[in-house]
Amino acid sequence: AGRHRGTVTRWRQKTGNGFITPDGSKPKTNDSFAHASHVQRGVTLAAGDRVEYSLIPAKKSAMAKGQPLQAGDIVKLPRDAPQMVVSPSAPNADASGAPPEAPPAPPQPSGAPSLLRNALSSLLEDAANAREEAANANKEAANARDAAASARDAAARSNRELEALRRKHDAAARSNRDYEDLRRKHEALRRDYEGIEAREAKLREDNSILTGRLDAAEAESRRRDGKNIDGLDIDALTSLAERLFFFF
């Protein structure tokens, strides 16, 4: 097969593929699909690179999109490499007039430009769908991140509320222990008070008994003192005092 020259118009580094516009053609009208597996070893392509290539049967995936041929045996050229000029006298001769390195490429099958346009349209549609899916995936990822952030915030709030409840529980437990201590102290004081009341009642009873005995003793003493003071008769002294009063 003949050799062709062209310019890499699109190249995706991530997927390792792109398109080459042959010399003398407008971009996106007769482009050839290219894959990194058909580039010379150790060479990386980028948009704007000049290349030389052959046309080989396309892979099944490219053929399914209407591309029967694709670029193969791709060699990277200097960016200022001249274009090939196709003329009747010197087919595939370049601008310097050098003879072609290989016979001219066979003509593409009938309807190839239309097939390429269809394939390009399909690729563009796939790219648009992929971009839309990527945008949707990014939105879903953003929503998931927002949901995760909300969940983290809710978990943090729950943890704070749980910690506050735990502190309240601990305070309530301490209050219960304090109340139980106070209740026991109150019970002990109540028993002490009942014992004091019992002792007070016993003392009142004993005092009543002693008061009765003292009253009886005082009455007996007065009875005895009324009849005799130092051996004198009280009645006789009383009569003598009355007589002396009337005398004076």
Tab-separated table of C-alpha atoms in Angstrom:
chain	number	residue	atom	x	y	z
A	1	ALA	CA	0.000	0.000	0.000
A	2	GLY	CA	1.151	3.578	-0.686
A	3	ARG	CA	2.381	6.008	1.895
A	4	HIS	CA	0.502	9.163	2.795
A	5	ARG	CA	1.319	12.277	4.703
A	6	GLY	CA	-0.952	14.290	6.889
A	7	THR	CA	-1.407	16.277	10.086
A	8	VAL	CA	-2.753	15.024	13.399
A	9	THR	CA	-5.825	17.185	13.947
A	10	ARG	CA	-7.165	15.502	17.087
A	11	TRP	CA	-5.452	13.256	19.614
A	12	ARG	CA	-6.672	11.931	22.976
A	13	GLN	CA	-3.751	11.004	25.209
A	14	LYS	CA	-5.917	9.102	27.672
A	15	THR	CA	-7.389	6.763	25.061
A	16	GLY	CA	-4.351	6.810	22.737
A	17	ASN	CA	-6.244	7.535	19.539
A	18	GLY	CA	-7.232	10.379	17.259
A	19	PHE	CA	-7.563	11.456	13.637
A	20	ILE	CA	-5.159	12.405	10.852
A	21	THR	CA	-6.157	14.816	8.084
A	22	PRO	CA	-4.353	13.845	4.872
A	23	ASP	CA	-2.484	16.491	2.915
A	24	GLY	CA	-4.717	18.300	0.452
A	25	SER	CA	-7.920	17.619	2.427
A	26	LYS	CA	-9.930	19.798	4.712
A	27	PRO	CA	-10.158	18.705	8.363
A	28	LYS	CA	-13.050	16.384	9.221
A	29	THR	CA	-13.811	15.619	5.566
A	30	ASN	CA	-11.535	12.687	4.829
A	31	ASP	CA	-9.786	12.052	8.143
A	32	SER	CA	-8.253	8.687	8.956
A	33	PHE	CA	-8.630	7.083	12.357
A	34	ALA	CA	-5.301	6.439	14.137
A	35	HIS	CA	-4.399	4.389	17.197
A	36	ALA	CA	-1.273	4.500	19.350
A	37	SER	CA	-0.661	0.802	18.686
A	38	HIS	CA	0.222	1.698	15.065
A	39	VAL	CA	2.654	4.526	15.970
A	40	GLN	CA	6.381	3.845	15.862
A	41	ARG	CA	7.714	2.654	19.217
A	42	GLY	CA	8.614	5.317	21.731
A	43	VAL	CA	6.787	8.112	19.913
A	44	THR	CA	3.855	10.065	21.329
A	45	LEU	CA	1.577	12.039	19.030
A	46	ALA	CA	-0.206	15.317	19.675
A	47	ALA	CA	-2.468	17.612	17.689
A	48	GLY	CA	-0.474	19.439	15.013
A	49	ASP	CA	2.174	16.744	14.486
A	50	ARG	CA	3.142	15.886	10.922
A	51	VAL	CA	3.059	12.145	10.188
A	52	GLU	CA	3.513	9.668	7.391
A	53	TYR	CA	1.328	6.594	7.323
A	54	SER	CA	-0.266	3.821	5.331
A	55	LEU	CA	-3.924	2.886	5.050
A	56	ILE	CA	-4.750	-0.507	6.513
A	57	PRO	CA	-8.013	-2.357	7.086
A	58	ALA	CA	-9.802	-0.898	10.067
A	59	LYS	CA	-10.620	-2.798	13.203
A	60	LYS	CA	-14.097	-4.157	13.668
A	61	SER	CA	-15.023	-1.334	16.041
A	62	ALA	CA	-14.065	1.280	13.423
A	63	MET	CA	-15.703	-0.651	10.580
A	64	ALA	CA	-18.926	-0.781	12.554
A	65	LYS	CA	-18.914	3.040	12.470
A	66	GLY	CA	-18.374	3.170	8.719
A	67	GLN	CA	-14.570	3.368	8.583
A	68	PRO	CA	-13.220	0.557	6.379
A	69	LEU	CA	-9.630	1.906	6.528
A	70	GLN	CA	-7.482	3.452	9.221
A	71	ALA	CA	-3.938	4.796	9.533
A	72	GLY	CA	-1.174	2.276	10.137
A	73	ASP	CA	2.624	2.178	10.355
A	74	ILE	CA	2.552	5.807	11.514
A	75	VAL	CA	5.893	7.654	11.507
A	76	LYS	CA	6.264	11.055	13.111
A	77	LEU	CA	7.822	13.744	10.871
A	78	PRO	CA	9.241	17.184	11.626
A	79	ARG	CA	6.497	19.773	11.886
A	80	ASP	CA	7.889	21.607	8.865
A	81	ALA	CA	7.879	18.459	6.702
A	82	PRO	CA	6.512	19.348	3.210
A	83	GLN	CA	3.202	18.043	1.996
A	84	MET	CA	2.888	15.422	-0.701
A	85	VAL	CA	1.716	16.842	-4.014
A	86	VAL	CA	-0.317	14.503	-6.126
A	87	SER	CA	0.077	15.083	-9.892
A	88	PRO	CA	-0.355	12.899	-12.998
A	89	SER	CA	3.380	12.969	-13.806
A	90	ALA	CA	4.667	12.415	-10.329
A	91	PRO	CA	2.014	10.882	-8.119
A	92	ASN	CA	2.603	11.386	-4.373
A	93	ALA	CA	5.724	13.535	-5.074
A	94	ASP	CA	6.397	16.098	-2.351
A	95	ALA	CA	7.056	19.823	-2.813
A	96	SER	CA	10.814	19.280	-3.162
A	97	GLY	CA	10.292	17.046	-6.189
A	98	ALA	CA	11.647	13.968	-4.446
A	99	PRO	CA	10.306	10.721	-5.849
A	100	PRO	CA	7.704	8.949	-3.744
A	101	GLU	CA	8.885	6.307	-1.355
A	102	ALA	CA	6.110	3.970	-2.360
A	103	PRO	CA	3.546	3.626	-5.138
A	104	PRO	CA	0.409	5.715	-4.794
A	105	ALA	CA	-2.241	4.477	-2.421
A	106	PRO	CA	-5.138	2.642	-3.951
A	107	PRO	CA	-8.287	4.701	-4.257
A	108	GLN	CA	-10.662	4.418	-1.384
A	109	PRO	CA	-13.789	2.412	-1.945
A	110	SER	CA	-16.739	4.172	-3.449
A	111	GLY	CA	-18.651	6.170	-0.869
A	112	ALA	CA	-15.703	6.350	1.559
A	113	PRO	CA	-16.078	10.108	2.230
A	114	SER	CA	-19.729	9.608	3.019
A	115	LEU	CA	-18.888	6.706	5.283
A	116	LEU	CA	-16.225	8.775	7.001
A	117	ARG	CA	-18.639	11.628	7.479
A	118	ASN	CA	-21.144	9.239	8.959
A	119	ALA	CA	-18.457	7.773	11.184
A	120	LEU	CA	-17.349	11.238	12.275
A	121	SER	CA	-20.941	12.216	13.012
A	122	SER	CA	-21.333	9.041	15.042
A	123	LEU	CA	-18.107	9.775	16.907
A	124	LEU	CA	-19.217	13.312	17.644
A	125	GLU	CA	-22.548	12.026	18.877
A	126	ASP	CA	-20.778	9.461	21.061
A	127	ALA	CA	-18.488	12.188	22.377
A	128	ALA	CA	-21.487	14.392	23.190
A	129	ASN	CA	-23.172	11.501	24.951
A	130	ALA	CA	-19.960	10.741	26.833
A	131	ARG	CA	-19.666	14.386	27.884
A	132	GLU	CA	-23.283	14.373	29.037
A	133	GLU	CA	-22.755	11.141	30.959
A	134	ALA	CA	-19.588	12.590	32.505
A	135	ALA	CA	-21.493	15.739	33.498
A	136	ASN	CA	-24.251	13.613	35.027
A	137	ALA	CA	-21.653	11.524	36.828
A	138	ASN	CA	-20.012	14.687	38.141
A	139	LYS	CA	-23.384	15.957	39.346
A	140	GLU	CA	-24.091	12.645	41.054
A	141	ALA	CA	-20.626	12.706	42.615
A	142	ALA	CA	-21.222	16.270	43.824
A	143	ASN	CA	-24.608	15.235	45.240
A	144	ALA	CA	-22.978	12.258	46.915
A	145	ARG	CA	-20.303	14.516	48.396
A	146	ASP	CA	-22.979	16.920	49.633
A	147	ALA	CA	-24.945	14.019	51.109
A	148	ALA	CA	-21.808	12.677	52.776
A	149	ALA	CA	-21.030	16.126	54.195
A	150	SER	CA	-24.612	16.422	55.477
A	151	ALA	CA	-24.362	12.956	57.004
A	152	ARG	CA	-21.072	13.898	58.687
A	153	ASP	CA	-22.634	17.087	60.059
A	154	ALA	CA	-25.670	15.160	61.306
A	155	ALA	CA	-23.403	12.561	62.917
A	156	ALA	CA	-21.375	15.317	64.585
A	157	ARG	CA	-24.559	16.919	65.918
A	158	SER	CA	-25.785	13.547	67.159
A	159	ASN	CA	-22.465	12.957	68.892
A	160	ARG	CA	-22.657	16.364	70.570
A	161	GLU	CA	-26.235	15.728	71.682
A	162	LEU	CA	-25.273	12.285	72.931
A	163	GLU	CA	-22.381	13.767	74.897
A	164	ALA	CA	-24.700	16.383	76.401
A	165	LEU	CA	-27.194	13.661	77.372
A	166	ARG	CA	-24.390	11.613	78.893
A	167	ARG	CA	-23.307	14.579	81.003
A	168	LYS	CA	-26.909	15.147	82.090
A	169	HIS	CA	-27.208	11.468	82.957
A	170	ASP	CA	-24.027	11.628	85.007
A	171	ALA	CA	-25.312	14.738	86.779
A	172	ALA	CA	-28.645	13.002	87.458
A	173	ALA	CA	-26.793	9.975	88.801
A	174	ARG	CA	-24.767	12.223	91.108
A	175	SER	CA	-27.986	13.947	92.214
A	176	ASN	CA	-29.567	10.563	92.928
A	177	ARG	CA	-26.542	9.545	95.002
A	178	ASP	CA	-26.651	12.866	96.879
A	179	TYR	CA	-30.388	12.451	97.475
A	180	GLU	CA	-29.843	8.921	98.763
A	181	ASP	CA	-27.136	10.165	101.143
A	182	LEU	CA	-29.440	12.938	102.380
A	183	ARG	CA	-32.279	10.482	102.833
A	184	ARG	CA	-30.073	8.196	104.958
A	185	LYS	CA	-28.875	11.176	107.012
A	186	HIS	CA	-32.484	12.307	107.483
A	187	GLU	CA	-33.469	8.832	108.602
A	188	ALA	CA	-30.588	8.764	111.091
A	189	LEU	CA	-31.562	12.205	112.424
A	190	ARG	CA	-35.176	11.105	112.711
A	191	ARG	CA	-34.142	8.091	114.783
A	192	ASP	CA	-31.929	10.328	116.936
A	193	TYR	CA	-34.832	12.754	117.414
A	194	GLU	CA	-37.173	9.933	118.405
A	195	GLY	CA	-34.565	8.735	120.921
A	196	ILE	CA	-34.241	12.266	122.303
A	197	GLU	CA	-38.030	12.561	122.598
A	198	ALA	CA	-38.174	9.229	124.424
A	199	ARG	CA	-35.445	10.340	126.813
A	200	GLU	CA	-37.193	13.698	127.313
A	201	ALA	CA	-40.465	11.943	128.130
A	202	LYS	CA	-38.645	9.720	130.635
A	203	LEU	CA	-36.996	12.784	132.182
A	204	ARG	CA	-40.375	14.529	132.450
A	205	GLU	CA	-41.808	11.466	134.141
A	206	ASP	CA	-38.857	11.277	136.519
A	207	ASN	CA	-39.137	15.023	137.182
A	208	SER	CA	-42.831	14.660	137.947
A	209	ILE	CA	-42.093	11.899	140.394
A	210	LEU	CA	-39.305	13.921	142.009
A	211	THR	CA	-41.505	17.034	142.124
A	212	GLY	CA	-44.209	15.050	143.882
A	213	ARG	CA	-41.757	13.690	146.373
A	214	LEU	CA	-40.290	17.175	146.964
A	215	ASP	CA	-43.730	18.670	147.472
A	216	ALA	CA	-44.569	15.948	149.951
A	217	ALA	CA	-41.305	16.500	151.780
A	218	GLU	CA	-41.867	20.286	151.897
A	219	ALA	CA	-45.410	19.801	153.183
A	220	GLU	CA	-44.198	17.464	155.877
A	221	SER	CA	-41.467	19.926	156.787
A	222	ARG	CA	-43.911	22.832	156.996
A	223	ARG	CA	-46.235	20.723	159.100
A	224	ARG	CA	-43.466	19.896	161.473
A	225	ASP	CA	-42.030	23.458	161.562
A	226	GLY	CA	-45.446	24.946	162.273
A	227	LYS	CA	-45.745	23.139	165.555
A	228	ASN	CA	-42.300	23.650	166.948
A	229	ILE	CA	-39.568	26.064	166.067
A	230	ASP	CA	-36.486	25.403	168.162
A	231	GLY	CA	-38.669	23.730	170.790
A	232	LEU	CA	-41.177	26.686	171.121
A	233	ASP	CA	-44.912	26.365	170.890
A	234	ILE	CA	-46.072	28.382	167.935
A	235	ASP	CA	-49.594	28.797	169.260
A	236	ALA	CA	-48.341	30.274	172.541
A	237	LEU	CA	-46.076	32.681	170.723
A	238	THR	CA	-48.926	33.766	168.533
A	239	SER	CA	-51.139	34.508	171.566
A	240	LEU	CA	-48.332	36.459	173.219
A	241	ALA	CA	-47.791	38.551	170.103
A	242	GLU	CA	-51.477	39.426	169.953
A	243	ARG	CA	-51.489	40.597	173.553
A	244	LEU	CA	-48.443	42.722	173.052
A	245	PHE	CA	-49.995	44.351	170.019
A	246	PHE	CA	-53.104	45.378	171.892
A	247	PHE	CA	-50.997	46.543	174.822
A	248	PHE	CA	-49.049	49.049	172.796
